[in-house]
Amino acid sequence: MSKMRFFALQELASRYPVNVPYPSERLSDYYGDHVFNRKKMQEYLPQEAYKAVIDAMEKGTPINAEMADMIANGMKSWAKTLHVTHYTHWFQPLTDGTAEKHDNFIELDKNGDVIERFSGKLLVQQEPDASSFPSGGIRNTFEARGYTAWDVSSPAFVVDKTLCIPTIFISYTGEALDYKTPLLKALAAVDKAATAVCQMFDKNIKRVGANLGWEQEFFLVDIALYNARPDLCLTGRTLMGHSSAKDQQLDDHYFGSIPPRVTAFMKELELECYRLGIPVKTRHNEVAPNQFELAPIYEDVNLANDHNQLLMDLMKRIANRHNFTVLLHEKPFKGINGSGKHNNWSLCTDTGINLFAPANTPEGNMLFLTFVVNVLMMVYKNQDLLRASISSAGNSHRLGANEAPPAILSIFLGKHLSHMLDEIVDRLDNAELTAEEKRQLQLGIGRIPDIIQDSTDRNRTSPFAFTGNRFEFRAAGASANCAAAMIAINAGMAHQLHEFKTEVDHWMRRGLDQERALYKVLRNLIIASKNICFEGDGYSEEWKKEAEKRGLTNVHSVPEAIMKFNDPQSRAVLLGEKIFNENELNSRIEVELEKFTKKVQIESRVLGDLAINHIVPIAVIYENRLMKNLHYMKELFGEEEYQKMGTDRKELVREIQHRILSIKKEVKDMTEARKTANHLDNDIDKAFSYSKHVCPYLEVIRDHIDHLELEIDDEIWPLPKYRELLFTQ
Ligand code: ADP
Ligand code: MG
């Protein structure tokens, strides 16, 4: 083992878990104590200001300047109790992660004396000079300025000594530069469309909210080992590394006992989450070694997403305190499981009905069936949009690998629900139901809850699975902002529900009563979306063939997947539901393509450097050592005897020499491919060129290096290997 690795591990061995004490025995004593929630608003705001915030949250009523001043002042008074010195507008630009720019409360009064103030104006809107964030051309063509504006629906919170105010981030022209703005629009769209459909069943329903429960997967790597791997530090994933003799074959890590140093990290992370009102609930070891998962109780999508963004940030910081680095990359290690972020999604009415949960009455179940069937059609029609929403350089290594959903979209319903839908189609074959047939049908529909509660079938290979009271979208990547997937799903659903309602209305105008019209349209939808339903093994080769026969799309190239944002169906959803305007949509595509290009470009450069500066020189040293050995053998034993000896070393020298030459050649060719791509002046061609002509080299070069790793003396190998990265805890 190299000296560097020896010291890294020695240092590690001297570490012990740092357990932080809980502030109190009772969770409720400190849960949310860093959040300006309703309880604190009531305490710190005058009555009228409190009412103004609640109205803004619930009804979208604007907050006037006077109220804003009162709210800001109350917020500051509360923050002061936590010794806060700075405030920031916290937003989600189109990069990975969140952005903040801290200002302190300091102001000078007329006499030049220092005072601490936080005005309503500063709370409501700011103009950070954030001109370096990706905008996809929006800010070049118009104004350079970007504005942040307070998102009243997500409460302010305190991290360290800073008051963070969740905001949207828009350009001077009001166009979105972030994830939150279109997410709020998609949520409003699905609210409107779903409420209209619900009202056909129950006039008391006035709002429909979307819920999200994410499951965050991640790897932990010892910080010393991480720092000794430039590829991990610079790209978030290992660009080389032979698989460890032991990795996940034994499944002994999955749900195993969590190692003490990891438990200490999790404990501190959970503690901070609770103080910030993030309701994390479940933690466990995942399938791959050193892979873990954390999941909260689901919340309203916007809040849940803010919480996920905040969590990813907290994880990174807290992990450092425990001498770990968190890897949120979708595929940090080749050959073992990658990390996803399942998005559990449901729609819920203001009267407390979960629209994806079967009810106890036939009427309730008609509502349930209506929404489930519309989900089928939504996914069927928007396969490409959903895939585009989760496509990224990182996720492309994970999708379709044997542990993650394929790039083909399909829905798993479970055999009972599928059967139920088939039954509806059969029975409704005859559009004119007799009273008895209708009774039978209702009886069948009434049975749904028992069926679903009784059946525990789960299918972990499905990218979009019904799991009893929600749908679980499993294709999202671990590092992604959930908003991207949630925009696609909720906007797609809004669009689908509009079409559904229009169709039902059409049949009612043609003289059918509402019930018949509903049955008719549902039946048509079940038949039309049949091809998206798949109950079998989504990881299998047969499914790929079958899916192709069914006409389902399967796109592997990231740029191609991203370009589907621009196909007619995606445009109908995103522009039709007014989530984006034309300019915003184009800019989004440009930003996503650029992100892909840049990531591959960085990976390619890092791999080139490491191959030439780290690996080849070591290979040459080892090759020389072997040659010297052969040379001495010849001297000592004489030609004839020598010819019979050392054949293994001679072969090895040839092999190493071949790999050295190949690496040099491939790196040179890869650099040329990069140059050619860089010279293309449009972002689309550039991304396609990187995908087609640069990406393949990453694999070829890596393959040579991974072989050398097995061949060269471990003592001089310059990088920590998979066995150290994955099995050091
Ligand atoms: P599993 O790994 O079996 O899928 P987990 O318990 O890890 O289950 O995660 C399930 C996630 O789904 C949690 O975040 C949970 O809060 C969320 N969830 C449960 N019910 C709903 C629902 N009705 N709507 C949205 N999310 C839900
Ligand atoms: Mg799950």
Coordinates of C-alpha atoms and ligand atoms in Angstrom, one line a residue, residues 215 293 342 344 458 460 470 472 474, ligand 2:
E215 CA -36.1 9.4 -0.4
E293 CA -30.8 6.6 2.6
H342 CA -37.5 8.5 -5.4
N344 CA -43.4 9.9 -3.8
R458 CA -44.4 -4.1 -4.8
R460 CA -38.9 -2.2 -7.3
R470 CA -49.2 7.5 -4.0
E472 CA -43.4 6.8 -6.8
R474 CA -38.0 6.4 -9.1
Ligands
MG2 MG -39.3 4.1 -2.1

